[in-house]
Amino acid sequence: MSKDIRIKKGLDIKLKGKAQQKLSSVSRSKIFAIKPSNFHGIIPKLTVKVGDKVNVGDVVFYAKQNEQIKFTSPVSGEIKEIVRGAKRKILSVKIIADAKDTYKDFGIKSPSKITHQEVKKNLLESGCWASIKQRPYDIIANPDDSPKAIFISASATAPLAANPVFILNGREKEFQAGIEVLGKLTEGKVHLSFNPADASFFNDIQGVILHKVSGKHPAGNVGVQISKIDPVNSGEKVWVVQPQDVATIGKLFLTGKYDASKIIALAGSQVESPQYYKLIQGAQISDILDGKLSRDNSRIISGNPLTGETVILNDSVGYYDNEISVLPEGDHYSLFGWMPFFGNDKFSMSRTFFSFLTPKKEYDLDTNLNGEDRAMVVTGEMEKVMPMDIYPMQLLKAVLIEDIENMENLGIYEVAPEDFALIDFVSSSKIEAQDIIRQGLDLMIKEVG
Amino acid sequence: MDLRKQIDKIKPHFEKGGKYEKYGPAFDGIETFLYVPNHTTKKGAHIRDGVDLKRVMMIVVLALVPATIFGIWNIGFQNMGEGQSFWAYFSFGAIRFLPMVIISYGLGLGIEFAYAIFRGHSVNEGYLVTGLLIPLIMPIDLPLWMLAVSVVFAVVIGKEAFGGTGMNILNPALVARAFALFSYAAYMSGNTVWVADAVADGVSGETVLGALGGNIMPNTSVMDMFMGYMPGSVGETSVLMILIGAAFLLFTGIASWRIMLATVIGASLTGLLFNAIGSETNILFNFPWWQHLLVGGFAFGAVFMATDPVTAAQTTKGKWIYGFLIGVFAILIRIVNPTLPEGMMMAILLMNVFAPTIDHYVIKSNVNKRKKRLQKVKA
């Protein structure tokens, strides 16, 4: 069964430095890190101390809020350092990797035969649970909930985003097993959406409802697809998993091992020859970028340029990120840069640059704000990039004044920060919409739960 | 001499802890006018659209240029009549019009800077447009001090009292005009104010709507109405020039086509209705509905005033309703209100007040839809 979704509102931002479909391996890092800040809202409780030996899949910390949710080591080795910040907050756990991994055995289990309880236990023990997120709130799913549906978006429309089909290529069996396993977690349906061009890859996947989703970004955002297929109501939960993590879950059950390797795209105009790399979760950025940058003064982003996080060389790749984007920093002045039809190397949704004449051009955008923070003046621009049935400006204002009832009325449960990423981009008043939505969601967690 | 280096040299004095820290916002206003700053993204999306408020406002100013140039020419043309050169008309008009522009921008921006310094926020660019709109919607013979008082009232009471650009309820330029109309009615209406030195030169400066108000069918040709060869506020007469501006605004994607179109639809339907009813005593009932769109401030208001995003409805559906009602009320006031020959200003100000109400009900339907969905699930 298949239902087609076509997204008309949105914006495709074409950036220079898209990853070529070529895969290499990154030489094994000496040090790996797990960053609790990758997992929003999680307060880590360590189960290891410096000097402890760990195998792949051994618990490193668990969530204070819910002890069932565990975070495990992606490599085998020795705990090197626990990096703490202000108020002794744990910033990262660093592990010196052995030359060769030894795995904790979770037991081979046939996805078709195991029970709901077994699935849950295995996912929680192996640390794979962290890859299951929930809507509302865009946080790690609570294992005690029963979601009304599970959504997997295998369509990536964000600028410089990694191609899910390229990532999954050759892992079809694991992906299928993962879907079967996830199906045990919900009474409802598992939905898989993908770009119509990739239909041949996904058509044979069993145990899911397939959706062809086409159109501009954010068509690939799972939140947009949820809103078109089965929107979240107050009190309901849906779970979302990224395709690559579905394959990792499948492999866990097929082999009994937690395999933390993943494929990411290294992209952006600052990268010498952008392409895909295979690495292990928690690998250091410096090992990946080693000699691959073509220019200085770069911003390294774990994730895509719209939603990613700024990282430095000795950080690790974000847990949920499928790409590293490197863009030029925009810390320069431009004389009369606000003059209409000047500065045509910039991209805009409005036709106030001559760049509208070259719709296919790929842009070398930098991180300049291209203006200053202002009160919200222009209306209608947010609506042009918001395909969900949401009034974005009104919701943002409700969050800003912390009006919980209004936030609920206007659909805060249906949105995640990434759904507002394009609003960050297009806003002529340079609103930080993603940040506002995150604060709104956190307020709802605190007040409503 | 490198301008950037000079600025960087004096900049520390205006920053926190500097000698002139207090004047920081004013310095910032001038610096960011010269240079788009080196601010980079800190949170959220790492890349941003090239557009900012300065660019948006400049687009509107550019869209006003055709109407402004024609308006200046028309000041001369109306005063001198046929037979003079373009430059004779234009220079006469410029001499009369530029002082109005200087007063409007000088006073208005002065107040904006003063508020920015006083309240410690950055200078907003909204006045770039308002400053040009105000002289464009005033009669050319308005004494300059009256213009000045109106500007001060509009900026202080109409805008800054609410919190500045983005916060005001009423369109500041229309506040200036309404203030002038009610305070100095004799200088804002009648047959002599619309042409420069009309009294002294003995020129008849009656507008089309003025004539209609006196129950006389005017003899202005449709071509003159469209081209703008007639008396009126400086910027409002030439529908052609306004349409060029409108095309530019719509093409760049800055103004809302929904509001413009809805305003025209609302006015047309209302005009049609009155044409159909007809009247033997009020000649305005019989004035062809489509000519209403060509005279008075209708076109100028629909393109440049009704579309002001701060004071208009903000939701997509709301914009249709808001624009439609502006059209309806503008024509309604023209035809059935005997004291005001022109209704556009009042219609826009009225709908400015009701825009939040319109949005409220539009949003409520979205909220109700969400609640219904929830009830269906629960049932």
mmCIF file of C-alpha atoms in Angstrom, chain B residues 152-336:
data_model
loop_
_atom_site.group_PDB
_atom_site.id
_atom_site.type_symbol
_atom_site.label_atom_id
_atom_site.label_comp_id
_atom_site.label_asym_id
_atom_site.label_seq_id
_atom_site.Cartn_x
_atom_site.Cartn_y
_atom_site.Cartn_z
ATOM 1 C CA VAL B 152 6.466 64.082 15.167
ATOM 2 C CA PHE B 153 3.005 62.889 16.154
ATOM 3 C CA ALA B 154 3.162 59.877 13.820
ATOM 4 C CA VAL B 155 6.569 58.731 14.972
ATOM 5 C CA VAL B 156 6.138 59.336 18.696
ATOM 6 C CA ILE B 157 2.487 58.416 19.241
ATOM 7 C CA GLY B 158 1.892 56.263 16.183
ATOM 8 C CA LYS B 159 5.001 54.152 16.457
ATOM 9 C CA GLU B 160 7.484 54.598 19.275
ATOM 10 C CA ALA B 161 4.781 54.623 21.954
ATOM 11 C CA PHE B 162 3.995 51.051 20.911
ATOM 12 C CA GLY B 163 7.626 49.927 20.901
ATOM 13 C CA GLY B 164 8.906 50.960 17.487
ATOM 14 C CA THR B 165 9.086 49.190 14.139
ATOM 15 C CA GLY B 166 7.155 45.959 14.144
ATOM 16 C CA MET B 167 5.022 46.842 17.160
ATOM 17 C CA ASN B 168 2.769 49.636 15.923
ATOM 18 C CA ILE B 169 -0.925 49.035 15.328
ATOM 19 C CA LEU B 170 -1.576 51.797 12.827
ATOM 20 C CA ASN B 171 0.381 52.612 9.715
ATOM 21 C CA PRO B 172 2.591 55.543 10.825
ATOM 22 C CA ALA B 173 2.360 57.397 7.520
ATOM 23 C CA LEU B 174 -1.428 57.307 7.661
ATOM 24 C CA VAL B 175 -1.317 58.411 11.285
ATOM 25 C CA ALA B 176 0.572 61.487 10.094
ATOM 26 C CA ARG B 177 -2.015 62.150 7.423
ATOM 27 C CA ALA B 178 -4.988 61.564 9.696
ATOM 28 C CA PHE B 179 -3.450 63.834 12.303
ATOM 29 C CA ALA B 180 -2.946 66.593 9.724
ATOM 30 C CA LEU B 181 -6.460 66.136 8.339
ATOM 31 C CA PHE B 182 -8.179 66.483 11.689
ATOM 32 C CA SER B 183 -5.885 69.193 13.014
ATOM 33 C CA TYR B 184 -5.571 71.361 9.920
ATOM 34 C CA ALA B 185 -8.632 70.414 7.902
ATOM 35 C CA ALA B 186 -8.573 73.601 5.851
ATOM 36 C CA TYR B 187 -5.083 72.779 4.573
ATOM 37 C CA MET B 188 -5.861 69.147 3.888
ATOM 38 C CA SER B 189 -9.066 69.332 1.852
ATOM 39 C CA GLY B 190 -10.950 71.511 -0.545
ATOM 40 C CA ASN B 191 -10.166 72.806 -4.012
ATOM 41 C CA THR B 192 -7.073 74.853 -3.457
ATOM 42 C CA VAL B 193 -4.563 72.657 -1.620
ATOM 43 C CA TRP B 194 -3.815 70.085 -4.297
ATOM 44 C CA VAL B 195 -2.010 72.374 -6.700
ATOM 45 C CA ALA B 196 0.989 74.428 -5.668
ATOM 46 C CA ASP B 197 0.102 78.103 -5.197
ATOM 47 C CA ALA B 198 -3.385 77.457 -6.507
ATOM 48 C CA VAL B 199 -4.881 80.475 -4.762
ATOM 49 C CA ALA B 200 -2.186 82.912 -5.822
ATOM 50 C CA ASP B 201 -2.142 81.670 -9.389
ATOM 51 C CA GLY B 202 -5.888 81.309 -9.666
ATOM 52 C CA VAL B 203 -5.621 77.696 -10.772
ATOM 53 C CA SER B 204 -8.530 75.379 -10.137
ATOM 54 C CA GLY B 205 -7.174 72.498 -8.142
ATOM 55 C CA GLU B 206 -10.240 70.437 -7.764
ATOM 56 C CA THR B 207 -9.732 66.681 -7.523
ATOM 57 C CA VAL B 208 -12.025 64.191 -9.180
ATOM 58 C CA LEU B 209 -13.374 63.043 -5.845
ATOM 59 C CA GLY B 210 -13.741 66.656 -4.716
ATOM 60 C CA ALA B 211 -15.911 67.377 -7.714
ATOM 61 C CA LEU B 212 -17.959 64.254 -7.145
ATOM 62 C CA GLY B 213 -18.401 65.254 -3.521
ATOM 63 C CA GLY B 214 -19.931 68.489 -4.787
ATOM 64 C CA ASN B 215 -22.282 66.370 -6.895
ATOM 65 C CA ILE B 216 -20.638 67.339 -10.163
ATOM 66 C CA MET B 217 -19.504 64.694 -12.645
ATOM 67 C CA PRO B 218 -15.867 65.643 -13.338
ATOM 68 C CA ASN B 219 -14.624 66.077 -16.886
ATOM 69 C CA THR B 220 -11.210 64.469 -16.295
ATOM 70 C CA SER B 221 -10.575 61.913 -19.026
ATOM 71 C CA VAL B 222 -9.963 58.289 -18.120
ATOM 72 C CA MET B 223 -6.526 58.572 -19.706
ATOM 73 C CA ASP B 224 -5.654 61.503 -17.451
ATOM 74 C CA MET B 225 -6.844 59.551 -14.430
ATOM 75 C CA PHE B 226 -4.689 56.605 -15.375
ATOM 76 C CA MET B 227 -1.620 58.606 -16.300
ATOM 77 C CA GLY B 228 -2.071 60.954 -13.358
ATOM 78 C CA TYR B 229 -2.394 64.340 -15.121
ATOM 79 C CA MET B 230 -4.655 65.679 -12.383
ATOM 80 C CA PRO B 231 -4.436 67.373 -8.991
ATOM 81 C CA GLY B 232 -4.042 65.293 -5.865
ATOM 82 C CA SER B 233 -1.565 64.279 -3.181
ATOM 83 C CA VAL B 234 1.969 64.217 -4.555
ATOM 84 C CA GLY B 235 2.395 60.498 -5.073
ATOM 85 C CA GLU B 236 -1.144 59.272 -5.556
ATOM 86 C CA THR B 237 -2.223 60.569 -8.950
ATOM 87 C CA SER B 238 -0.483 58.328 -11.476
ATOM 88 C CA VAL B 239 -1.965 54.855 -11.468
ATOM 89 C CA LEU B 240 0.535 53.846 -14.135
ATOM 90 C CA MET B 241 3.541 54.725 -11.972
ATOM 91 C CA ILE B 242 1.974 53.042 -8.947
ATOM 92 C CA LEU B 243 1.393 49.918 -11.012
ATOM 93 C CA ILE B 244 5.062 49.894 -12.018
ATOM 94 C CA GLY B 245 5.933 50.043 -8.316
ATOM 95 C CA ALA B 246 3.398 47.324 -7.563
ATOM 96 C CA ALA B 247 4.846 45.072 -10.252
ATOM 97 C CA PHE B 248 8.301 45.536 -8.733
ATOM 98 C CA LEU B 249 7.032 44.766 -5.215
ATOM 99 C CA LEU B 250 5.238 41.654 -6.364
ATOM 100 C CA PHE B 251 8.068 40.437 -8.551
ATOM 101 C CA THR B 252 10.615 40.728 -5.756
ATOM 102 C CA GLY B 253 8.169 38.952 -3.456
ATOM 103 C CA ILE B 254 8.238 41.727 -0.849
ATOM 104 C CA ALA B 255 4.588 42.823 -0.740
ATOM 105 C CA SER B 256 1.526 40.626 -0.451
ATOM 106 C CA TRP B 257 -0.286 40.166 -3.748
ATOM 107 C CA ARG B 258 -3.213 38.791 -1.800
ATOM 108 C CA ILE B 259 -3.817 42.086 -0.032
ATOM 109 C CA MET B 260 -3.511 44.108 -3.240
ATOM 110 C CA LEU B 261 -5.819 41.827 -5.210
ATOM 111 C CA ALA B 262 -8.350 41.524 -2.378
ATOM 112 C CA THR B 263 -8.482 45.307 -2.005
ATOM 113 C CA VAL B 264 -9.213 45.727 -5.711
ATOM 114 C CA ILE B 265 -11.867 42.997 -5.587
ATOM 115 C CA GLY B 266 -13.538 44.517 -2.525
ATOM 116 C CA ALA B 267 -13.615 47.984 -4.072
ATOM 117 C CA SER B 268 -14.828 46.740 -7.445
ATOM 118 C CA LEU B 269 -17.702 44.759 -5.982
ATOM 119 C CA THR B 270 -18.771 47.640 -3.766
ATOM 120 C CA GLY B 271 -18.588 50.052 -6.693
ATOM 121 C CA LEU B 272 -20.590 47.662 -8.843
ATOM 122 C CA LEU B 273 -23.215 47.338 -6.151
ATOM 123 C CA PHE B 274 -23.690 51.104 -5.899
ATOM 124 C CA ASN B 275 -23.726 51.437 -9.695
ATOM 125 C CA ALA B 276 -26.503 48.855 -9.762
ATOM 126 C CA ILE B 277 -28.511 50.613 -7.066
ATOM 127 C CA GLY B 278 -28.085 54.047 -8.640
ATOM 128 C CA SER B 279 -29.269 57.346 -7.188
ATOM 129 C CA GLU B 280 -30.786 60.552 -8.482
ATOM 130 C CA THR B 281 -29.475 62.718 -5.687
ATOM 131 C CA ASN B 282 -25.960 61.350 -5.142
ATOM 132 C CA ILE B 283 -23.928 61.401 -8.306
ATOM 133 C CA LEU B 284 -21.293 59.169 -6.688
ATOM 134 C CA PHE B 285 -23.669 56.208 -6.993
ATOM 135 C CA ASN B 286 -23.360 56.560 -10.734
ATOM 136 C CA PHE B 287 -19.603 57.143 -10.980
ATOM 137 C CA PRO B 288 -18.381 54.033 -12.873
ATOM 138 C CA TRP B 289 -17.007 51.453 -10.435
ATOM 139 C CA TRP B 290 -13.762 50.909 -12.304
ATOM 140 C CA GLN B 291 -12.981 54.614 -12.316
ATOM 141 C CA HIS B 292 -12.992 54.500 -8.524
ATOM 142 C CA LEU B 293 -9.831 52.439 -8.837
ATOM 143 C CA LEU B 294 -8.125 55.189 -10.833
ATOM 144 C CA VAL B 295 -8.862 58.250 -8.726
ATOM 145 C CA GLY B 296 -7.936 59.483 -5.298
ATOM 146 C CA GLY B 297 -5.569 57.545 -3.098
ATOM 147 C CA PHE B 298 -7.024 54.139 -3.886
ATOM 148 C CA ALA B 299 -4.199 52.701 -5.982
ATOM 149 C CA PHE B 300 -1.476 54.218 -3.830
ATOM 150 C CA GLY B 301 -3.133 52.973 -0.656
ATOM 151 C CA ALA B 302 -3.743 49.480 -1.985
ATOM 152 C CA VAL B 303 -0.149 49.052 -3.147
ATOM 153 C CA PHE B 304 1.908 50.856 -0.537
ATOM 154 C CA MET B 305 -0.242 51.314 2.563
ATOM 155 C CA ALA B 306 -2.539 48.331 2.906
ATOM 156 C CA THR B 307 0.403 45.982 2.338
ATOM 157 C CA ASP B 308 2.457 47.272 5.278
ATOM 158 C CA PRO B 309 3.124 43.887 6.941
ATOM 159 C CA VAL B 310 3.246 45.252 10.473
ATOM 160 C CA THR B 311 -0.241 46.726 10.460
ATOM 161 C CA ALA B 312 -1.925 44.322 8.042
ATOM 162 C CA ALA B 313 -3.379 40.956 8.883
ATOM 163 C CA GLN B 314 -0.600 38.408 9.243
ATOM 164 C CA THR B 315 -2.267 35.168 8.249
ATOM 165 C CA THR B 316 -2.776 34.185 4.639
ATOM 166 C CA LYS B 317 -6.562 33.924 4.919
ATOM 167 C CA GLY B 318 -6.607 37.036 7.066
ATOM 168 C CA LYS B 319 -4.868 38.985 4.309
ATOM 169 C CA TRP B 320 -7.700 38.198 1.889
ATOM 170 C CA ILE B 321 -10.342 39.353 4.350
ATOM 171 C CA TYR B 322 -8.358 42.408 5.417
ATOM 172 C CA GLY B 323 -7.726 43.552 1.858
ATOM 173 C CA PHE B 324 -11.287 42.902 0.767
ATOM 174 C CA LEU B 325 -12.737 44.949 3.620
ATOM 175 C CA ILE B 326 -10.344 47.833 2.922
ATOM 176 C CA GLY B 327 -11.708 47.938 -0.622
ATOM 177 C CA VAL B 328 -15.294 47.780 0.597
ATOM 178 C CA PHE B 329 -14.913 50.503 3.206
ATOM 179 C CA ALA B 330 -12.877 52.809 0.965
ATOM 180 C CA ILE B 331 -15.653 52.940 -1.627
ATOM 181 C CA LEU B 332 -18.400 52.953 0.988
ATOM 182 C CA ILE B 333 -16.913 56.020 2.660
ATOM 183 C CA ARG B 334 -16.397 57.768 -0.671
ATOM 184 C CA ILE B 335 -19.989 57.267 -1.742
ATOM 185 C CA VAL B 336 -22.128 57.575 1.349
#
